[in-house]
Amino acid sequence: MLASGSDLHAMHTELPPLVTLGNPRLAQPSMPVAVDQIVNDDFQSRLRTLRLGLEHHGANGIAAPQLGWFERYFLMRDPSNGGDLIYWINPQLKVLSADLVWYWEGCLSVPGIKAYVGRPSAVSVAGFDENGTAIKRCFDGWEAHLFQHEFDHLDGILFPYRVADPRHMVSATEFEQRGDWPEDWPLPGAKHAPVRIVND
């Protein structure tokens, strides 16, 4: 695995600041990566830095635009495979089910906000890994949700844009008090939904 970080890299790498909500660059679509550049030293260094960013922030996923690199790649955890990390470069997505699965979402680029978001429950995905090898997977449930959250970053879409009703967004402080919410707030089932924040 070419991008498998090292202690030496960590010692000499300063993480770029997170790009957050309100910065117009986050709303712009990112450019594809030239496949023959994936194994280049400069790009591999960025992949390692992306991994350091995910680990530093304790996130489940992180996309290049969040660190100011407006190219089409991200890194995500795969809980179905022991929490392994998967790089997705130039990813493509096909929705396999019109049924929605609902989870609470947060985002490093949208600090202090949580939202209850519905996304298609199953997707087929393809792209390239950190070695430039073509990969394909099918995800459902939470993994599908996480992939779509990170994929959206590459198209300039943040999770608040996916909220069906503004009442489905709450402050992080209020989210911690959800045990006091009415049973049907902000949607039936939301109060007791699994607490698996997509990215935080």
Coordinates of C-alpha atoms in Angstrom, one line a residue, residues 19-189:
V19 CA -12.0 24.4 5.2
T20 CA -15.3 25.0 6.8
L21 CA -18.9 26.1 6.1
G22 CA -19.1 29.6 4.6
N23 CA -15.9 29.2 2.5
P24 CA -17.1 29.4 -1.1
R25 CA -14.5 26.9 -2.2
L26 CA -16.4 24.1 -0.5
A27 CA -19.3 24.7 -2.9
Q28 CA -17.2 24.1 -6.0
P29 CA -17.0 20.8 -7.8
S30 CA -13.5 19.2 -7.6
M31 CA -11.4 18.1 -10.5
P32 CA -10.6 14.5 -11.4
V33 CA -7.1 13.2 -10.6
A34 CA -5.0 12.1 -13.5
V35 CA -4.7 8.3 -12.9
D36 CA -1.0 8.2 -13.9
Q37 CA -0.3 10.7 -11.2
I38 CA -1.6 8.6 -8.3
V39 CA 1.7 6.9 -7.6
N40 CA 3.7 10.2 -7.8
D41 CA 5.5 11.2 -4.6
D42 CA 3.6 14.5 -4.3
F43 CA 0.2 12.8 -4.5
Q44 CA 1.2 10.0 -2.2
S45 CA 2.3 12.6 0.3
R46 CA -1.2 14.2 0.1
L47 CA -2.8 10.8 0.7
R48 CA -0.7 10.2 3.8
T49 CA -1.6 13.7 5.0
L50 CA -5.3 12.9 4.4
R51 CA -4.9 9.8 6.6
L52 CA -3.2 11.8 9.3
G53 CA -6.1 14.3 9.2
L54 CA -8.6 11.6 9.6
E55 CA -6.7 10.1 12.5
H56 CA -6.0 13.4 14.1
H57 CA -9.7 14.5 14.1
G58 CA -11.0 11.0 15.0
A59 CA -13.2 11.0 11.9
N60 CA -14.9 8.2 10.0
G61 CA -14.1 9.9 6.7
I62 CA -12.4 12.9 5.3
A63 CA -12.4 14.3 1.7
A64 CA -9.6 16.2 0.0
P65 CA -11.6 19.5 -0.3
Q66 CA -11.8 19.7 3.5
L67 CA -8.0 20.1 3.5
G68 CA -8.1 22.6 0.7
W69 CA -7.3 20.2 -2.2
F70 CA -10.0 20.4 -4.7
E71 CA -9.5 17.1 -6.4
R72 CA -11.8 14.0 -6.4
Y73 CA -10.6 11.7 -3.6
F74 CA -11.4 10.9 -0.1
L75 CA -10.6 8.4 2.7
M76 CA -13.2 6.4 4.7
R77 CA -13.4 3.7 7.3
D78 CA -15.0 0.4 6.4
P79 CA -16.6 -0.9 9.6
S80 CA -17.7 -4.1 7.7
N81 CA -14.0 -4.9 7.3
G82 CA -12.6 -4.3 10.8
G83 CA -12.5 -0.5 10.4
D84 CA -9.9 -0.7 7.6
L85 CA -9.3 2.6 5.7
I86 CA -10.2 2.8 2.0
Y87 CA -8.9 5.5 -0.3
W88 CA -11.4 6.4 -3.1
I89 CA -9.9 8.3 -6.0
N90 CA -12.1 9.5 -8.8
P91 CA -15.0 7.6 -7.3
Q92 CA -18.3 6.9 -9.1
L93 CA -21.6 6.1 -7.5
K94 CA -24.7 4.3 -8.7
V95 CA -27.8 4.2 -6.4
L96 CA -29.2 0.7 -6.1
S97 CA -32.2 1.4 -3.9
A98 CA -34.8 4.1 -3.7
D99 CA -35.3 3.2 0.0
L100 CA -33.7 5.7 2.4
V101 CA -31.7 4.9 5.5
W102 CA -31.6 7.6 8.2
Y103 CA -28.6 8.5 10.4
W104 CA -27.4 11.5 12.3
E105 CA -24.6 13.3 10.5
G106 CA -22.0 15.7 11.5
C107 CA -19.0 17.0 9.6
L108 CA -15.5 18.4 10.3
S109 CA -16.4 21.2 7.9
V110 CA -19.7 22.0 9.6
P111 CA -18.7 22.3 13.3
G112 CA -21.3 22.4 16.0
I113 CA -24.2 21.0 14.0
K114 CA -25.8 17.6 13.7
A115 CA -28.6 16.6 11.3
Y116 CA -30.9 13.7 10.7
V117 CA -30.4 12.8 7.1
G118 CA -32.0 10.2 4.8
R119 CA -29.9 8.8 1.9
P120 CA -30.3 5.8 -0.5
S121 CA -29.8 2.6 1.5
A122 CA -27.6 0.8 -1.1
V123 CA -25.1 1.9 -3.7
S124 CA -22.6 0.5 -6.1
V125 CA -19.3 2.3 -6.2
A126 CA -16.1 2.3 -8.3
G127 CA -12.9 4.2 -8.4
F128 CA -9.1 3.8 -7.8
D129 CA -7.2 3.0 -4.7
E130 CA -3.9 4.5 -3.5
N131 CA -2.0 2.2 -5.8
G132 CA -3.9 3.3 -8.9
T133 CA -5.8 0.0 -9.0
A134 CA -9.4 0.0 -10.1
I135 CA -11.8 -1.1 -7.3
K136 CA -15.5 -1.8 -7.1
R137 CA -17.7 -2.3 -4.1
C138 CA -21.3 -2.4 -3.0
F139 CA -22.3 -0.7 0.2
D140 CA -25.5 -0.7 2.2
G141 CA -26.8 0.8 5.4
W142 CA -24.3 2.9 7.3
E143 CA -21.4 2.3 4.9
A144 CA -23.5 3.5 2.0
H145 CA -24.5 6.6 4.0
L146 CA -20.8 7.4 4.8
F147 CA -19.7 6.9 1.2
Q148 CA -22.4 9.3 0.0
H149 CA -21.5 11.9 2.6
E150 CA -17.9 11.9 1.5
F151 CA -18.8 11.7 -2.2
D152 CA -20.9 14.8 -1.8
H153 CA -17.9 16.8 -0.7
L154 CA -16.4 16.2 -4.2
D155 CA -19.4 17.9 -5.8
G156 CA -19.4 20.9 -3.4
I157 CA -22.4 19.5 -1.3
L158 CA -22.4 19.6 2.5
F159 CA -24.8 17.6 4.6
P160 CA -27.1 20.6 5.6
Y161 CA -28.0 20.8 1.9
R162 CA -29.4 17.3 2.1
V163 CA -31.7 18.0 5.1
A164 CA -35.4 17.5 4.2
D165 CA -36.6 20.0 6.9
P166 CA -34.6 22.6 8.8
R167 CA -36.1 21.1 12.0
H168 CA -33.9 18.1 11.4
M169 CA -30.8 20.1 12.2
V170 CA -29.8 20.7 15.8
S171 CA -26.8 22.1 17.7
A172 CA -24.2 19.6 18.9
T173 CA -25.1 20.8 22.5
E174 CA -28.8 20.1 22.0
F175 CA -27.9 16.7 20.4
E176 CA -26.3 15.7 23.6
Q177 CA -29.6 16.4 25.4
R178 CA -31.7 14.3 23.0
G179 CA -32.8 12.0 25.8
D180 CA -35.1 14.9 26.9
W181 CA -36.7 15.2 23.4
P182 CA -40.3 14.3 22.7
E183 CA -40.6 10.8 21.1
D184 CA -41.4 12.2 17.7
W185 CA -38.8 15.0 17.6
P186 CA -37.5 16.0 15.1
L187 CA -38.8 12.9 13.2
P188 CA -40.4 9.7 14.5
G189 CA -37.5 7.4 15.3

